[in-house]
One Martini backbone bead per residue (centre of mass of N, CA, C, O) as a GRO file, in nm:
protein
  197
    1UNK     BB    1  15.050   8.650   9.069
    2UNK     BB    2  14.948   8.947   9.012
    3UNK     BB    3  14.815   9.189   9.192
    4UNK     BB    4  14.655   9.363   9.015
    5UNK     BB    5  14.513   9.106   8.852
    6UNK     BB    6  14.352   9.016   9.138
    7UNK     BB    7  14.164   9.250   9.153
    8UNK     BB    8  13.987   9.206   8.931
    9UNK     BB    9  13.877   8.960   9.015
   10UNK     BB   10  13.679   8.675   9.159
   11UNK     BB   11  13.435   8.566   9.355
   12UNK     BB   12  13.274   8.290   9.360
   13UNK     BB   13  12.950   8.156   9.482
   14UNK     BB   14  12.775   7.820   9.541
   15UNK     BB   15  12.467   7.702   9.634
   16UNK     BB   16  12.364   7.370   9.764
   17UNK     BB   17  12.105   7.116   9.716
   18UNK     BB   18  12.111   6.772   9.828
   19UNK     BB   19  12.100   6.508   9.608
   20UNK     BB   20  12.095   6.157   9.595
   21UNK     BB   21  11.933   6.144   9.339
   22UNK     BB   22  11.921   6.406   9.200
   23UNK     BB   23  11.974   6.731   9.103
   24UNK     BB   24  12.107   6.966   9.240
   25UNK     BB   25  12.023   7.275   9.395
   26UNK     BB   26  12.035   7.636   9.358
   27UNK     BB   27  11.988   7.847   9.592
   28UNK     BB   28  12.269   8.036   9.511
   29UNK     BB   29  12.473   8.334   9.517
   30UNK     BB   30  12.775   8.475   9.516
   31UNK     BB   31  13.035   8.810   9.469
   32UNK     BB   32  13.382   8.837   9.503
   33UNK     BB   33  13.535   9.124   9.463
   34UNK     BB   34  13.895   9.176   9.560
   35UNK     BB   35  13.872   9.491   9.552
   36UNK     BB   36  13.717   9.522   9.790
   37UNK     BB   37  13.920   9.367   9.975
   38UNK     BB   38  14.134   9.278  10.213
   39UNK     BB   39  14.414   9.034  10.145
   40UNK     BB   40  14.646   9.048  10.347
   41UNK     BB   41  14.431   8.863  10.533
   42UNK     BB   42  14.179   8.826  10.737
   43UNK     BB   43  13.841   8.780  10.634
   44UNK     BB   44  13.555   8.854  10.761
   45UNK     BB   45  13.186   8.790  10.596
   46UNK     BB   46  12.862   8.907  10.516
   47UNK     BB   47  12.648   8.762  10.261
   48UNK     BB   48  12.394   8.806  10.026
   49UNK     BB   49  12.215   8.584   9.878
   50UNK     BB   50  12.179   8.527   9.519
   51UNK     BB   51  11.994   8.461   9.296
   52UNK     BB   52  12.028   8.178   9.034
   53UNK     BB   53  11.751   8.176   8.923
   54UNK     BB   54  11.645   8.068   8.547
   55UNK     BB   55  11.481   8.134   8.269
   56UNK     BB   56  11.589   7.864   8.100
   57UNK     BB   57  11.506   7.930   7.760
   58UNK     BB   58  11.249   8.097   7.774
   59UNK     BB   59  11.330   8.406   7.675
   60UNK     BB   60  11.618   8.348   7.554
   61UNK     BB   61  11.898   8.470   7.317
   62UNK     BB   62  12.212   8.629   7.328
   63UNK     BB   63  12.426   8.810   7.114
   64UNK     BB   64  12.789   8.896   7.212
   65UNK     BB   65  13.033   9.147   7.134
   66UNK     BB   66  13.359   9.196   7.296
   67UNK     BB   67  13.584   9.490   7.253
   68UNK     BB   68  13.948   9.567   7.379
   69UNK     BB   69  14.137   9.882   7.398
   70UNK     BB   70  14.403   9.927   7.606
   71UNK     BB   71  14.497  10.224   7.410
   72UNK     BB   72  14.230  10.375   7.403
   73UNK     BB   73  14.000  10.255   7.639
   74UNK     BB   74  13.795  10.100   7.416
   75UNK     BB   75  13.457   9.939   7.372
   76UNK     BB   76  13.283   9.698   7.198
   77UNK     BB   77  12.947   9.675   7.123
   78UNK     BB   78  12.775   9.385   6.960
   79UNK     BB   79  12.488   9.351   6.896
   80UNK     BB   80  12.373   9.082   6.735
   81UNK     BB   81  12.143   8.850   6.852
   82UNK     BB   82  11.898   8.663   6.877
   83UNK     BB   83  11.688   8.407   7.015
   84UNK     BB   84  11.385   8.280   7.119
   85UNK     BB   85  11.180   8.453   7.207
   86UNK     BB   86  10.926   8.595   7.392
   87UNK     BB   87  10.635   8.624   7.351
   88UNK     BB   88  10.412   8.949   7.416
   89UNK     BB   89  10.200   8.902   7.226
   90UNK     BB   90   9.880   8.800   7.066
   91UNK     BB   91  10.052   8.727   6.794
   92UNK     BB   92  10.297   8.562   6.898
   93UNK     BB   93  10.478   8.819   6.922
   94UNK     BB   94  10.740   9.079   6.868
   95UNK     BB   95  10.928   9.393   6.903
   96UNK     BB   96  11.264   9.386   6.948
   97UNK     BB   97  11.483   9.544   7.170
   98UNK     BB   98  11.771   9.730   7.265
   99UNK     BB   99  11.940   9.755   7.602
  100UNK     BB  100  12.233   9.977   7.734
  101UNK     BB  101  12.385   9.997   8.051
  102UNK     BB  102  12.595  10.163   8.241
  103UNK     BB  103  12.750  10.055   8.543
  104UNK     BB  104  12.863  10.239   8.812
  105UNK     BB  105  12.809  10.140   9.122
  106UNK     BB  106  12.542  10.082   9.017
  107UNK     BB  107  12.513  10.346   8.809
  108UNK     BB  108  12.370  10.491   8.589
  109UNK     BB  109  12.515  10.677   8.299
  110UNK     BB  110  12.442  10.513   8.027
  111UNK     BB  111  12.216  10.504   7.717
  112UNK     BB  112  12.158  10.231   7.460
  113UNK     BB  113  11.981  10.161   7.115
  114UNK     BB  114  11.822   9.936   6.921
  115UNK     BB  115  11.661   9.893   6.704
  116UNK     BB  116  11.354   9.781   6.607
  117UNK     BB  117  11.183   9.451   6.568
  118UNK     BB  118  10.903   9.362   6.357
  119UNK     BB  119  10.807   9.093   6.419
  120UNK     BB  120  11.055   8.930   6.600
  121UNK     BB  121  11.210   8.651   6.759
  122UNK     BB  122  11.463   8.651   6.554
  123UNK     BB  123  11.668   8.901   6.566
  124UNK     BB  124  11.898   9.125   6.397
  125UNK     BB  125  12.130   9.370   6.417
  126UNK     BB  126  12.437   9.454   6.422
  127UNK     BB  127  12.567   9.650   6.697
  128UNK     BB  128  12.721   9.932   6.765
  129UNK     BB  129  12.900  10.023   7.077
  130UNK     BB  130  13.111  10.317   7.257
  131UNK     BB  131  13.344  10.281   7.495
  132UNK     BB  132  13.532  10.495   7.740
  133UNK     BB  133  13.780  10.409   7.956
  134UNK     BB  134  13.937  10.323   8.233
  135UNK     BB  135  14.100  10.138   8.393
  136UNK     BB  136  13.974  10.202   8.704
  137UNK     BB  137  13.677  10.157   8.539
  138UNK     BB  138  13.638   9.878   8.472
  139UNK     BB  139  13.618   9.750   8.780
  140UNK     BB  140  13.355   9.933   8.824
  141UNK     BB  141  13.205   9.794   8.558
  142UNK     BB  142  12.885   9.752   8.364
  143UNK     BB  143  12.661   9.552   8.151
  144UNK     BB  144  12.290   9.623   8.095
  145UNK     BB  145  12.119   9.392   7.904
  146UNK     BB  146  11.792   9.479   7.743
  147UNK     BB  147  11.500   9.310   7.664
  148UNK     BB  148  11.267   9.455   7.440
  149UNK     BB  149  10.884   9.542   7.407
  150UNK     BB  150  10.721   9.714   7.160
  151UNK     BB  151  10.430   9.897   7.258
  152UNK     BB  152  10.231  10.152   7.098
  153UNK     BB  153   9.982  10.175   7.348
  154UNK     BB  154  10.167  10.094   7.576
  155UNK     BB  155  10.393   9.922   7.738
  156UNK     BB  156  10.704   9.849   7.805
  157UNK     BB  157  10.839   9.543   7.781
  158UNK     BB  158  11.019   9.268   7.933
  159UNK     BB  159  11.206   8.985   7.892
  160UNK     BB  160  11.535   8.996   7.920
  161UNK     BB  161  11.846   8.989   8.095
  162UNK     BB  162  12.213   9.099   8.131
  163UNK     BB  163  12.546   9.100   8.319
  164UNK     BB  164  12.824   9.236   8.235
  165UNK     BB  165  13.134   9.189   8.443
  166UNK     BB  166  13.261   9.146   8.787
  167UNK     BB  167  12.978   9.113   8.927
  168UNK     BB  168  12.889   8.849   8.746
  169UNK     BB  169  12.786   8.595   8.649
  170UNK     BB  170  12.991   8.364   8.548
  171UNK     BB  171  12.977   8.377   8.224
  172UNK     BB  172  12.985   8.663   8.198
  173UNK     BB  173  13.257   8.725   8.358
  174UNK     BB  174  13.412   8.541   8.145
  175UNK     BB  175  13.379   8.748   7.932
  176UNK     BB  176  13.478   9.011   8.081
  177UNK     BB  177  13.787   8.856   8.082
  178UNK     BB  178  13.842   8.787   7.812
  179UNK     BB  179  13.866   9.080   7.711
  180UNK     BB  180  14.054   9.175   7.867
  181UNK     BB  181  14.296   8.953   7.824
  182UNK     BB  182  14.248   9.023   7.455
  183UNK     BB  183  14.332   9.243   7.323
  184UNK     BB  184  14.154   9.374   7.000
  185UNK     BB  185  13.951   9.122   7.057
  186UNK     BB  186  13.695   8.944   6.971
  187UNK     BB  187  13.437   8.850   7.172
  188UNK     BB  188  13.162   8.565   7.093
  189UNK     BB  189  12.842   8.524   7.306
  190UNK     BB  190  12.624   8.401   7.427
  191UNK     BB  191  12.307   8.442   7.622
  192UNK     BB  192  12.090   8.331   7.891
  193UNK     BB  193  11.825   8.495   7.977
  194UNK     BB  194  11.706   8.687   8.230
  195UNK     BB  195  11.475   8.737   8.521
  196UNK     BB  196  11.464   9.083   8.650
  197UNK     BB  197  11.330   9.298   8.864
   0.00000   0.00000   0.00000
């Protein structure tokens, strides 16, 4: 395995709580991106566990379509659709737009925004945003997908985001680890919504 490719990489880490009779619960997850440590050697390591629990199915699933361009270090980005979003509104619906920042070793550096899609719990977008990279800014990048719910009169509402990256949960960073080693291949997954502070 290329020393190289092994520092993209990163290890997963799931707590469970063991049940005899019904199924285990996750109490957190680690993630632990292998750039960023020593692995020539022995590492001890103290790392604080993060809450792994999601309101799976309430908030609804966003589609995302991820194609990377080796050749240009063009990244992009298709928010293509919602499905059953949760209702934000007292009229049972939502107005969702989405809204997509760069974060580069935790800072958010820019943000994208698809139009509003007015009462519609099940929005299409196909919108497009592109994003240019160096390899080694690849490794420290994340994508920071937040629906949210346009309110005319009050505060604008968060319904639920994901975090697409290498130092994302399980399925996120499967994604972006197949646009990685697929180079110029639209790669294009489900993902449900989770609630972040």
């Amino acid at each position: 395995f290329p020393f190289q490719k092994l520092l993209s990489r990163c290890l997963y880490f799931q707590i469970y709580d063991y049940d005899r009779f019904t199924r285990d619960d996750v109490i957190g997850e680690v993630i632990l991106p292998l750039a960023s440590i020593d692995i020539s050697g022995t590492v001890i390591l103290w790392k604080k566990i993060s809450s792994a629990k999601s309101s799976e199915g309430k908030l609804g699933s966003i589609k995302i379509s991820l194609c990377y361009n080796p050749k240009t270090g063009i990244i992009l980005i298709n928010v293509v659709e919602c499905k059953h979003l949760k209702s934000k509104d007292i009229t049972g619906s939502s107005d969702p737009y989405v809204k997509i920042w760069l974060l580069q070793e935790n800072k958010r550096i820019c943000k994208y925004k698809t139009p509003i899609q007015m009462r519609n719990l099940n929005p299409i977008y196909n919108c497009k945003f592109e994003i240019k990279l160096t390899y080694e800014q690849i490794r420290k990048t994340s994508i920071e997908i937040i629906v949210m719910d346009y309110d005319r009169l009050g505060r604008n509402e968060k319904i639920g985001q994901i975090n697409i990256g290498p130092r994302s949960g399980t399925l996120e960073m499967q994604h972006w680890n197949e646009m990685i080693s697929n180079g110029r291949v639209e790669i294009t997954k489900w993902h449900i919504l989770k609630k972040y502070p």
